[in-house]
Amino acid sequence: MLLGVLIIAVSLAGCHPVPLSDSASKKGVGSIIGVSQANMREEWRIALIDELRDEIDKNDDIQMITTDATDSEGKQIQDIDNLIGYGIDLLIISPCGGNALREKIKEVYDSGIPVIVMDRAVEGFDYTLYIGPDDEVIGQQAGRYVADLLGEKGGKVVALSGKPASVQGEERLSGFRQIIDGQDQIELNILYPASETKDASYDVIAASKGIVESADVLFAYSDSMALGMCDAVRDMGLEGRVMIVDCDGFKGEDEGIDLVSQGRLKATVSCPIGGREAVDYAVSILKKESGVPKQVILRSNIIEKENVEESLAKINAGGDDDGRTIRVGYAQVGQESNWRLANIKSIEESASVFNVDLHMEMADQSQERQFEAIRQFIEEDVDVIVVSPVVETGWDEVLREAKAAGIPVIMSDRNVIVENPEENLTTTYLGADFTEEGRRAMRWIRDNVKSDEGGMRIMEIMGNAGASPTEERGEGFREILAENPSYYIAYSDYGDFTYEGGREAVRKYLEKNEWDIDIIYAHNDDMALGAIEELKAHGIKPDEDVKIISVDATKAAFDAMIRGELSCAVECNPMIGPQLMKAVRDLCSGKQMPFRIITDEQVFDQSNADDYIGKRRY
Ligand code: GZL
């Protein structure tokens, strides 16, 4: 039975959600999505509910119940309990903020109800999926825009900052200053309104006539603060003389996009709200489809008066997939590890499921051969190019050639560093958070390998030099290491992610040293397993004489944990074929792509390896 979509919107403060009548509650409805909104005061939060409703309208037999926390953490917690009481199958929450909610979200997630967190991230990973912006990137985009605006001549910039700034404001201002502070020709002044509101921003600008009169650009990290600036500048008779740039770019009267259209804002860095993505993934989660990522970081866009219409059209475009066969050229790293073999298999299998004609070239870890493959794909005029870059730098020229040929590029599994992100040489990055993987490895050591008074000596066996997993797994590990001084890296060597590389690292160490290492941290399983073989050949007992931690968590790693040789495996999920092919199809249907799509991962050790090995897909 085709059920209309029953929307029960409850938004009045103090009012409980309308109880579902038995007939409408669970029987025959299918699924109920509970939406806990922090407030229904701000335009964009109302827009989020509208977006969610529009997307759910396209799905049969899904209900949506919304609640309004009126910016109260306590009420939002109560709202969540009420929604659960109505038997929701999935929770979407845009949190008020604060740790109490983080605990509540974890409680719901641990209870087995999927949780999609939107807009404001909560610390940790105790939720199903996070969809929202990267506020530091938004600030960097604004900073690059202002720096370009002022050019070589430079000028004076005044920025506002709440005191204290909200988390979102702090991240945006930090990103902004990362760019501006590096420009010698720009002088930056920060003013502190009493709060991050329109009126407080008006007051602080109006009270700073001297600084404002000599400024070239004013910057605010939210639409409401920017409106206060615009009104103050108007009343000071400076309109048109000083330029104003902001972040948010929401729709609605006197919001960022409207202020740009009116010419009162020079530009706004806008960020899609994510309602469409949230419902897409909610449906996948409810259908228990595999490959749902952990984080989707939405793309933010510079919107100026000249491109308002075009930008809005691009942000809302796409979604009508005509199902045609899509031709994809994939520049793969090679076949260096078990992880890679599972990754290749996942991608090849998904290609046929998603009607993608896949041409994959192996590069045997050579960047030059990847360049050749990409140029070949350009010749073949494929629809999309996908790259798993052997190393993270040196890609600008060949990516410009692909862009010039009108072929979009997706970075899969690993990412690149380009000279100017605003060139948009790649469309999205799909893969793991390697830095978090490195942190997890060192957190496991901290929690499971007790340090003795002499301190614990660590051998780090790294992947290939310059690869993003090598650099970032090293960074994340060192971040936690720095907090635990009784552990330290006594020896590091490259193992190139291969089994032989791991053996070689141990062999070389033993050539020059007695074995005095307490812990081995290998950037992938293959190197860890190679190291274990070499240790055993020298009579050193793995996991007894030395603890061994690796990343990937392939089946071979599980076998080694169950044999009692490998101590811990931090997961890096290679089964990204379905997500990649969904991204390819979304891209070809004209959808705006997120900045990043981060995969969902866990940590395994000998205490849980047996429980999971039967469920492993690689
Ligand atoms: C990670 C991937 C790494 C694996 C290694 O996404 O790029 O490369 O961790 C593989 O096993 O060689």
XYZ file of C-alpha atoms and ligand atoms in Angstrom, residues 333 336-340 365 413-414 429 431-432 434 437 464 468-469 473 496-497 523-526 551-552 572-573, ligand 1:
40
model
C 48.502 1.916 -7.123
C 51.410 -4.445 -3.256
C 49.282 -5.777 -0.390
C 46.346 -7.937 0.643
C 44.467 -4.717 1.292
C 45.008 -3.623 -2.281
C 53.655 1.963 -7.080
C 41.577 5.561 -1.029
C 44.358 8.154 -0.927
C 38.046 12.278 -1.790
C 38.648 6.920 1.729
C 39.792 6.611 5.317
C 44.490 7.895 8.129
C 43.948 5.371 12.261
C 56.092 4.150 0.934
C 49.096 10.029 2.253
C 48.538 6.907 4.443
C 49.310 7.431 9.984
C 56.631 0.273 1.184
C 53.494 -1.511 2.396
C 51.531 1.025 8.747
C 49.887 -2.050 7.238
C 49.339 -5.768 7.845
C 51.662 -7.045 5.137
C 46.682 -1.110 10.140
C 44.236 -2.591 7.596
C 41.277 0.501 7.108
C 38.347 -0.585 5.003
C 45.048 2.706 2.541
C 45.856 2.146 1.397
C 47.112 1.503 1.900
C 46.865 0.260 2.756
C 48.008 -0.600 2.347
O 43.893 3.340 2.048
O 46.190 3.169 0.495
O 47.872 1.064 0.777
O 46.860 0.520 4.132
C 48.019 -0.356 0.859
O 47.877 -1.959 2.663
O 49.168 -0.817 0.276
